Tab-separated table of C-alpha atoms in Angstrom:
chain	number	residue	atom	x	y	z
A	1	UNK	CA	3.916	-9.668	-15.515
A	2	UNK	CA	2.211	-12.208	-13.399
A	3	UNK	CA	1.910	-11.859	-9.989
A	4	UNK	CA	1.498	-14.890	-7.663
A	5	UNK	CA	-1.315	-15.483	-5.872
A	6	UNK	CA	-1.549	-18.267	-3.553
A	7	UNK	CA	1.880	-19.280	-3.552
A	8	UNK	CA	3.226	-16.392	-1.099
A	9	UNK	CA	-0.654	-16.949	1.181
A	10	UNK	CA	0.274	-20.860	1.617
A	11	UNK	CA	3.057	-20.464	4.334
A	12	UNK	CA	0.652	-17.719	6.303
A	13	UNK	CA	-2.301	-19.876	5.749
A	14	UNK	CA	-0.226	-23.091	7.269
A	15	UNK	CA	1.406	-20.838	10.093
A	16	UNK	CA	-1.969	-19.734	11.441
A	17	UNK	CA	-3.487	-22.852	11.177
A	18	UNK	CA	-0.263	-24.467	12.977
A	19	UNK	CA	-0.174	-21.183	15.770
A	20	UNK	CA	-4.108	-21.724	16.094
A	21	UNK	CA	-3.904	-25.610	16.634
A	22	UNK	CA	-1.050	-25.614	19.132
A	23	UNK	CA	-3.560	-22.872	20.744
A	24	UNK	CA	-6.312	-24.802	21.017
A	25	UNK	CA	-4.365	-27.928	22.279
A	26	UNK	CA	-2.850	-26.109	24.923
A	27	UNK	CA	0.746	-25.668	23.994
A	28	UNK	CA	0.691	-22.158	23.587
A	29	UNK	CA	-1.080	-19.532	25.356
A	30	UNK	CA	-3.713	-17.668	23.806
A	31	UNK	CA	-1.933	-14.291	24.045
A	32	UNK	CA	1.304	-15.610	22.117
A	33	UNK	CA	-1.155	-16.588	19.023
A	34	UNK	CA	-2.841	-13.274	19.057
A	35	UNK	CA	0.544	-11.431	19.619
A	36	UNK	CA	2.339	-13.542	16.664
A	37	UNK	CA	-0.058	-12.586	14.498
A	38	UNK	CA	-0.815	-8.795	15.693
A	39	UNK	CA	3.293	-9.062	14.834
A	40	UNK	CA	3.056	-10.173	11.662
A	41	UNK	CA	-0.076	-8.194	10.779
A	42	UNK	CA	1.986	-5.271	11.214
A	43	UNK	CA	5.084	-5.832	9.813
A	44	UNK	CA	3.392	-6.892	6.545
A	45	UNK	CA	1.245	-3.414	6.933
A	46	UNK	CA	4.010	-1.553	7.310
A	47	UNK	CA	5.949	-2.814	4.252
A	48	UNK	CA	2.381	-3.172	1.794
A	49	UNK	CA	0.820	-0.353	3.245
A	50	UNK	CA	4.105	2.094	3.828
A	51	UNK	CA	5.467	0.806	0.472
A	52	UNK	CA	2.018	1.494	-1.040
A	53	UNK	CA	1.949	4.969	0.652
A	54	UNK	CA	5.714	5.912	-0.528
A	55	UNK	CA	4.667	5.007	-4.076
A	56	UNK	CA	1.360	6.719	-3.800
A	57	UNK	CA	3.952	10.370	-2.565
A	58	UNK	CA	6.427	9.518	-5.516
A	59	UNK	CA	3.295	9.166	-8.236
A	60	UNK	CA	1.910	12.776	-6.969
A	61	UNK	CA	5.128	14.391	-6.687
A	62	UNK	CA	5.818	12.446	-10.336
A	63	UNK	CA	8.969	11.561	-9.013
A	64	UNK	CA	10.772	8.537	-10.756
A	65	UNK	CA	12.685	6.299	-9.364
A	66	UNK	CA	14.880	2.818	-9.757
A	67	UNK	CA	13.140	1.633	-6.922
A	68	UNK	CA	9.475	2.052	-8.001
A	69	UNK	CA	8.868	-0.992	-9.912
A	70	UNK	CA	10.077	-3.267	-7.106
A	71	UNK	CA	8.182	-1.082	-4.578
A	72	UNK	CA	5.280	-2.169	-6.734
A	73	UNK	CA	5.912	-5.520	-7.025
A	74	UNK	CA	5.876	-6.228	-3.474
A	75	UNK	CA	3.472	-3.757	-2.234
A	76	UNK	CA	1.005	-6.194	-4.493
A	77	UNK	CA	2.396	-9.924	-3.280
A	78	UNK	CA	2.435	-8.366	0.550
A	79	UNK	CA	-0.827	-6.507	-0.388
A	80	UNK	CA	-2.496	-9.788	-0.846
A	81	UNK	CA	-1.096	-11.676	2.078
A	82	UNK	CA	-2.313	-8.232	4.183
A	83	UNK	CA	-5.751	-8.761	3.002
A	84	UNK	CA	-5.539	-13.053	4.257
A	85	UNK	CA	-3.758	-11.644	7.319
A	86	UNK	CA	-7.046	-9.317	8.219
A	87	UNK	CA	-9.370	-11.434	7.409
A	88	UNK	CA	-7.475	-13.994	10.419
A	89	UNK	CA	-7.420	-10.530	12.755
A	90	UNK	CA	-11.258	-10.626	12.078
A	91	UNK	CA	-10.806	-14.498	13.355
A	92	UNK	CA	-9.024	-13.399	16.232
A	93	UNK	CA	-11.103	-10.896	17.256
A	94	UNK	CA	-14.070	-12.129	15.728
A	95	UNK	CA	-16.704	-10.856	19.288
A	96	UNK	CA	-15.886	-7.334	19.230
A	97	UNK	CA	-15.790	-7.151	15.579
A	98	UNK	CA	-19.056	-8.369	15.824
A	99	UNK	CA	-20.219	-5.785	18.458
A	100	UNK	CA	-18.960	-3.353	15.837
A	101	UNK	CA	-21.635	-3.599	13.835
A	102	UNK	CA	-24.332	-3.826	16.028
A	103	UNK	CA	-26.175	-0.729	16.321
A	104	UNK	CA	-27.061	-0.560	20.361
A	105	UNK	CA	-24.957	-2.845	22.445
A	106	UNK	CA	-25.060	-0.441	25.562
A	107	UNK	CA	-21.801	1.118	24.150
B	1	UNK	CA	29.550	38.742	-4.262
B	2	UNK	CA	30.862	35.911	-4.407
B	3	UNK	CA	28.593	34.285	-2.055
B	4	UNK	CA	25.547	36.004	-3.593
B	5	UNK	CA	26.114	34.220	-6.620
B	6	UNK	CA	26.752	30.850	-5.129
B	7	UNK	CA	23.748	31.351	-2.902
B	8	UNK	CA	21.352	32.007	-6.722
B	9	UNK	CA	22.948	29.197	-8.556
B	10	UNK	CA	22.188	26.783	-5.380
B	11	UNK	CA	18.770	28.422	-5.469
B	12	UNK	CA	17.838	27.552	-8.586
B	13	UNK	CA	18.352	23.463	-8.490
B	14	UNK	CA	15.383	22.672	-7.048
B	15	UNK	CA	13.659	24.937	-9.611
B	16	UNK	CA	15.421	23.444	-12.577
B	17	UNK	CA	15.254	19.690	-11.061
B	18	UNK	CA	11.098	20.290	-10.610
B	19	UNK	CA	10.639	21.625	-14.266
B	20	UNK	CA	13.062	18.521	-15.441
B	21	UNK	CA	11.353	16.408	-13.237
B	22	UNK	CA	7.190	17.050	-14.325
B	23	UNK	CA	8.902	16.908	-17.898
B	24	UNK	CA	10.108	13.600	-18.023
B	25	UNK	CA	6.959	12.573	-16.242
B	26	UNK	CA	4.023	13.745	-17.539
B	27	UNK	CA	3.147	11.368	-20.578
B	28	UNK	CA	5.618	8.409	-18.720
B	29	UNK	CA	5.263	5.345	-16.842
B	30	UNK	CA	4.593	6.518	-13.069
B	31	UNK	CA	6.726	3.923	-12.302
B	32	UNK	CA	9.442	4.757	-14.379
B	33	UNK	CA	9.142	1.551	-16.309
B	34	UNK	CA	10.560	1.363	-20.063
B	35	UNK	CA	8.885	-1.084	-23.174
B	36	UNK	CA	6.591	-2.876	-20.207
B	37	UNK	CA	5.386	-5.784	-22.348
B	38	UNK	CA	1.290	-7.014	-22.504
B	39	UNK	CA	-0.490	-7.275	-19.708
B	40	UNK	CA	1.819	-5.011	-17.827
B	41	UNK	CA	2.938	-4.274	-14.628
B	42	UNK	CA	-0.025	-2.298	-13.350
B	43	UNK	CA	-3.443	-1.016	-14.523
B	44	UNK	CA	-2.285	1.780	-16.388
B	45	UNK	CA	-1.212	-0.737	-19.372
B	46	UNK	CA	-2.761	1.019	-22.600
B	47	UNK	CA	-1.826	-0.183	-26.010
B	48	UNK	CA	-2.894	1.982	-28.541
B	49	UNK	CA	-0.430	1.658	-31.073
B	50	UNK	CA	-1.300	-2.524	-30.366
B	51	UNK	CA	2.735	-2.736	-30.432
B	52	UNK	CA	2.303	-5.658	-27.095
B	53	UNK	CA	4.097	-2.911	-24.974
B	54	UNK	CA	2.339	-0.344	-22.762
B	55	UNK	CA	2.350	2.876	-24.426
B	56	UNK	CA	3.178	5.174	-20.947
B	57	UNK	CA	6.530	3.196	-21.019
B	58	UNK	CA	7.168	4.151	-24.477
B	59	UNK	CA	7.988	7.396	-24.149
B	60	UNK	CA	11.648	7.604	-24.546
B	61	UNK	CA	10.632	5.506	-27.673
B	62	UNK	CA	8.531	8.585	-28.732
B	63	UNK	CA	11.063	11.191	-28.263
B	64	UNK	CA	14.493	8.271	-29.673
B	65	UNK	CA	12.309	7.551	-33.059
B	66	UNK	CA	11.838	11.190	-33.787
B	67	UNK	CA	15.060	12.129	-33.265
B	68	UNK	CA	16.509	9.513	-35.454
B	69	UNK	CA	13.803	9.461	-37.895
B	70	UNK	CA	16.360	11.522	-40.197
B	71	UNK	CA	18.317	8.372	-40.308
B	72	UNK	CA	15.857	6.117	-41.461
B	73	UNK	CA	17.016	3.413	-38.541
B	74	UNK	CA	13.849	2.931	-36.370
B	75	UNK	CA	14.325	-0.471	-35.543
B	76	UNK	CA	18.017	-0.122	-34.548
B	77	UNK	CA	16.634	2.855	-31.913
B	78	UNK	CA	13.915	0.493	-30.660
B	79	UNK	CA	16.429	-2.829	-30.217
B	80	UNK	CA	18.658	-0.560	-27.977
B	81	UNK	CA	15.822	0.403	-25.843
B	82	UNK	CA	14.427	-3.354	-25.616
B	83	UNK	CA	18.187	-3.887	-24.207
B	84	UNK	CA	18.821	-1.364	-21.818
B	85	UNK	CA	15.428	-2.254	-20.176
B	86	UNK	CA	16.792	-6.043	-19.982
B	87	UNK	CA	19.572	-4.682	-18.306
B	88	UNK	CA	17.775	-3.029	-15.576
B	89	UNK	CA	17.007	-6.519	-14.358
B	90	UNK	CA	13.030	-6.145	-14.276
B	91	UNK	CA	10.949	-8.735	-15.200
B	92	UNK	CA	10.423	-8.379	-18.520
B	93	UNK	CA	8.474	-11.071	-20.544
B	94	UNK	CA	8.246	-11.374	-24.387
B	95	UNK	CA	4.502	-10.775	-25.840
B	96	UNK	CA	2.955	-14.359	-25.954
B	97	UNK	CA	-0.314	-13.427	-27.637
B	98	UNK	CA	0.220	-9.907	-29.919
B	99	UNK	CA	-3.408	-10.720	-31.409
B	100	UNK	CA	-4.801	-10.347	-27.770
B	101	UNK	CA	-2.330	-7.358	-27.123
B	102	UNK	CA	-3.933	-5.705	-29.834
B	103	UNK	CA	-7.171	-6.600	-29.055
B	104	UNK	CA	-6.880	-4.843	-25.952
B	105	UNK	CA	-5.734	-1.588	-27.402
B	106	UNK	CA	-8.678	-1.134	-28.861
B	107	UNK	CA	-10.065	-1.013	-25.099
B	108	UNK	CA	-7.817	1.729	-24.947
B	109	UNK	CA	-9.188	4.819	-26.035
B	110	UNK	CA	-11.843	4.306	-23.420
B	111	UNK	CA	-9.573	4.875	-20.505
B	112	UNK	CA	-6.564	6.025	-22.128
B	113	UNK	CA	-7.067	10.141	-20.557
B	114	UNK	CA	-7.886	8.687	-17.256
B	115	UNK	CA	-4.934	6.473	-16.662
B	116	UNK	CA	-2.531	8.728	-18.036
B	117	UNK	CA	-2.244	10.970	-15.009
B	118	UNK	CA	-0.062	9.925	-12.120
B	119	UNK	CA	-1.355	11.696	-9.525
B	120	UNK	CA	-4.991	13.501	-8.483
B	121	UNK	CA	-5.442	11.215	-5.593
B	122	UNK	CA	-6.524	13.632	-2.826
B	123	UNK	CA	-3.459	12.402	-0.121
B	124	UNK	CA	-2.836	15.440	1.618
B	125	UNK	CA	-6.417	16.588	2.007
B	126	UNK	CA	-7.685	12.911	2.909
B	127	UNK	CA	-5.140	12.608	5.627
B	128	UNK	CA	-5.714	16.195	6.783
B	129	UNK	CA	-9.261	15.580	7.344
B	130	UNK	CA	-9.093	11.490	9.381
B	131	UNK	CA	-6.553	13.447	11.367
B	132	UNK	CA	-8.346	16.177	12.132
B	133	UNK	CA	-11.498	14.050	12.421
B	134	UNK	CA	-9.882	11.838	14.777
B	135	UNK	CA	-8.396	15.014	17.108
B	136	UNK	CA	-12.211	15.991	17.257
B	137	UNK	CA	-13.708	13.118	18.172
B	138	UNK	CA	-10.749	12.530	20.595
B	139	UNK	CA	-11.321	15.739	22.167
B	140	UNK	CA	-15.248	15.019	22.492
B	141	UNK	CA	-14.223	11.541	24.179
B	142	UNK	CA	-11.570	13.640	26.907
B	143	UNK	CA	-14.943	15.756	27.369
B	144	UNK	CA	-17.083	13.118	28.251
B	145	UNK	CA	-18.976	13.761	25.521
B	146	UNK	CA	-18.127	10.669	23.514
B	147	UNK	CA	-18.056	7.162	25.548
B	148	UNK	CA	-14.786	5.668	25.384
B	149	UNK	CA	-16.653	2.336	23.470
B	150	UNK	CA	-18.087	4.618	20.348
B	151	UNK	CA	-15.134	6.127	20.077
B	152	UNK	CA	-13.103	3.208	19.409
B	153	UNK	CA	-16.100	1.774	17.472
B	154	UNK	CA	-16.308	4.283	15.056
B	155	UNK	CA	-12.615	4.264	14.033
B	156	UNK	CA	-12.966	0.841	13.954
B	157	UNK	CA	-15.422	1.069	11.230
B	158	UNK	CA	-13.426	3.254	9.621
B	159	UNK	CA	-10.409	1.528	9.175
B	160	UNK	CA	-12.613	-1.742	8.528
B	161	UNK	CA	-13.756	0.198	5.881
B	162	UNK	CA	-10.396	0.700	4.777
B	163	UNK	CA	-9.127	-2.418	4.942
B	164	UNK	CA	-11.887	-4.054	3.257
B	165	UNK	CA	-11.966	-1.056	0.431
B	166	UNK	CA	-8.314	-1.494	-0.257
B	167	UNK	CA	-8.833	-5.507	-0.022
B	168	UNK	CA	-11.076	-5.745	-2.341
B	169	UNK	CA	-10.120	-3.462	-4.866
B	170	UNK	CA	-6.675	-4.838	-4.854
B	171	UNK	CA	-7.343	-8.401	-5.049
B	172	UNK	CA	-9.456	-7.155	-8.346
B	173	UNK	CA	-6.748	-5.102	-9.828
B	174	UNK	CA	-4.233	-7.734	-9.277
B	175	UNK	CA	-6.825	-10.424	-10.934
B	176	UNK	CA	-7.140	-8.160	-13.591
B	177	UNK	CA	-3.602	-7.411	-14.316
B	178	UNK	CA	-2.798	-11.230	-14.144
B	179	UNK	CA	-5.488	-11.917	-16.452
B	180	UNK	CA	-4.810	-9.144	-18.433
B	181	UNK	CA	-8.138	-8.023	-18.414
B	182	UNK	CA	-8.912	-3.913	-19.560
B	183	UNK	CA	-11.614	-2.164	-18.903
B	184	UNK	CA	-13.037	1.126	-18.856
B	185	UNK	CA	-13.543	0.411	-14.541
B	186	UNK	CA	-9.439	0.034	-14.234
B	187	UNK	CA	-8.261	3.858	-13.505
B	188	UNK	CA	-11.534	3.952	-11.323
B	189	UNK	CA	-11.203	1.416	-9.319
B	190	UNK	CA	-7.155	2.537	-9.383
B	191	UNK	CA	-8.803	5.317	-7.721
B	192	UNK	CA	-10.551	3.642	-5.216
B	193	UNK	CA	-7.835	1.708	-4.299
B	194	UNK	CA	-5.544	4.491	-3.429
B	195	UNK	CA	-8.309	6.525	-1.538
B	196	UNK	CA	-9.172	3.749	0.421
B	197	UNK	CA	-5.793	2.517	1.134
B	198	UNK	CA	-5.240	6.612	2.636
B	199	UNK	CA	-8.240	5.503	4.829
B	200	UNK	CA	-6.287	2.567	5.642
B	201	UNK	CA	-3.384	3.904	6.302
B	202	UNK	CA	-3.932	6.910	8.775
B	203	UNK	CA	-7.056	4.416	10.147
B	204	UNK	CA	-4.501	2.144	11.086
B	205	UNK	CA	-1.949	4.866	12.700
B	206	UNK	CA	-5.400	5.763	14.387
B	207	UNK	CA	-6.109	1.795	15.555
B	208	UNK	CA	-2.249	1.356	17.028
B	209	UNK	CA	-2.844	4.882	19.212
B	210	UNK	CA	-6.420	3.632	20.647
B	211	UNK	CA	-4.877	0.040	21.217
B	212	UNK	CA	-1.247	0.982	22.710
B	213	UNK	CA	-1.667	-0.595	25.519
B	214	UNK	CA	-2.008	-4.207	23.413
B	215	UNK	CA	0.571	-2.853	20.646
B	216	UNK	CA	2.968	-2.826	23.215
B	217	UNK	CA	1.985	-5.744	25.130
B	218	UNK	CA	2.924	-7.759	21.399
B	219	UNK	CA	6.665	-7.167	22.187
B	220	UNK	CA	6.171	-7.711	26.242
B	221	UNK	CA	4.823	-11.106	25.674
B	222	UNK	CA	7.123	-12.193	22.537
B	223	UNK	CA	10.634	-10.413	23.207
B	224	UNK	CA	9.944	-9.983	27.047
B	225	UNK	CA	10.304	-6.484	26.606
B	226	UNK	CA	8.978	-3.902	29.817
B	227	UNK	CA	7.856	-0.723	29.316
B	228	UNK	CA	10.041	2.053	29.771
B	229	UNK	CA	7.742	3.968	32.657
B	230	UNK	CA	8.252	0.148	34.741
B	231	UNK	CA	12.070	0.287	33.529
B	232	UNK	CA	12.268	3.010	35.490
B	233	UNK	CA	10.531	2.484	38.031
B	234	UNK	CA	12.327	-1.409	38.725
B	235	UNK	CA	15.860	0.409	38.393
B	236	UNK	CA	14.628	3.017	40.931
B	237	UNK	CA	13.292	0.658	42.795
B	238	UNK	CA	10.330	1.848	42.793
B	239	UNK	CA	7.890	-1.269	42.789
């Protein structure tokens, strides 16, 4: 089994790029981008990180079912488009995150 | 009486489905997977045997070759395994490189006692404690105690810490299942990844609550959608 790596990250990769460019020249306003992709960030979590949780309730209960090996499979290729998806939340909010780590920022 | 009786034997499925249940599961694939060819579906893949099929979803093989070991017709048991898990429609591919699935069975031993188990991974207890955490430090921050800022700072880090946990051990389990690569690290950092994606998970069920104001602004702005308190209030004419 083989799981594929950039070929479900290419259409996010392209969309934010495309979202981010129409953005920047003005065609859309900066609070549809964000929202778009606060949107999407979501839905993916929800299926990678729900599915992930569900199989992570059915492997302590030891419960087996059909449904667990396809759970799997796309808990991993949504998995790694959640992780490309954060790293373009960081983007988006890339001043506070850096106030995050900054130890005194009057906060 | 009657109803007595009904009332025990109704009683006593759950009982009877939970011994079945930890049974059938506790030397199996936790994903229920049968003759799950080299390098497997998950990080769990062991190969001791060196047979090019992960030994956790070999064990209805186990129990089918001793019971018709009497009639001397292992193979025939085996085949009509291989073909009921074709017909389950998973992906299953044939072993390209049986040298290197033996190889790796010699890896086996190493992490064979850790990867065996299906659970252990602290979910209720975890979860307990971010959401007990979280009504503390909300209840210091309704106080005054806690600015509003660290508040939301420190559950940011949190679920940063999370995300980037889960992130990066994922992206390296997935690697190393593609590659096929076993090591002794695999059921730890299987570990990792499932403790950090709890963080993740209840840290981001914290983020939405501390944001809910800009959660729900997402569908405002995209599906024009008003709140329900300014619903009411425009119907009531209120505004």
């Amino acid at each position: 089994m083989v799981y594929d790596i950039l070929l479900p990250s290419l259409p996010f990769i392209i969309g934010y790029l495309g979202t981010y460019l129409l953005y920047r020249g003005g065609y859309i306003k900066k609070s549809m981008h964000i929202n778009i992709w606060n949107l999407i960030l979501g839905l993916i979590f929800l299926i990678s990180g729900g599915g992930g949780f569900i199989l992570l309730i059915l492997l302590e209960l030891g419960t087996l079912l059909p449904i667990n090996i396809h759970l799997l499979y796309w808990h991993v290729e949504l998995g790694l488009t959640l992780v490309l998806i954060t790293i373009f939340h960081f983007h988006t909010y890339w001043k506070t995150s850096k106030k995050m780590f900054t130890i005194n920022n009057g906060g | 009486m009657m109803r007595d009786r009904l009332i025990k034997a109704l009683a006593t499925i759950p009982i009877v489905t939970a011994f079945s249940m930890s049974g059938s599961c506790a030397a199996g694939c936790p994903y229920g997977l049968v003759n799950d060819p080299y390098p497997g579906h998950c990080p769990r893949y062991i190969d001791i045997n060196g047979d090019g099929l992960c030994d956790l979803s070999q064990a209805t093989t186990a129990t089918t070759d001793t019971s018709t070991s009497s009639s001397d017709d292992d193979t025939v048991a085996t085949d009509s395994i291989d073909d009921s898990t074709n017909g389950r429609g998973h992906d299953v591919d044939v072993v390209d490189d049986p040298q290197n699935a033996s190889s790796i069975s010699d890896t086996g031993d190493i992490d064979g006692n850790l990867s065996d188990d299906g659970g252990g991974y602290y979910l209720l207890p975890i979860s307990l404690l971010l959401i007990s955490g979280y009504l503390f430090t909300h209840y210091l921050f309704s106080k005054g105690i806690l600015s509003p800022k660290k508040h939301r700072r420190l559950w940011n880090l949190f679920v940063t810490a999370g995300y980037l946990g889960t992130g990066v051990t994922g992206v390296i389990l997935t690697f190393m299942v593609n590659m096929g690569v076993k090591t002794a690290l695999n059921p730890s950092i299987t570990f990792w990844h499932a403790e950090f994606a709890i963080l993740m998970v209840i840290g981001t069920l914290i983020h939405i609550h501390l944001y809910w104001k800009p959660f729900k602004n997402i569908f405002k702005v995209l599906f024009g959608f008003k709140t329900f308190k300014g619903e009411f209030k425009r119907n009531n004419n209120m505004e």
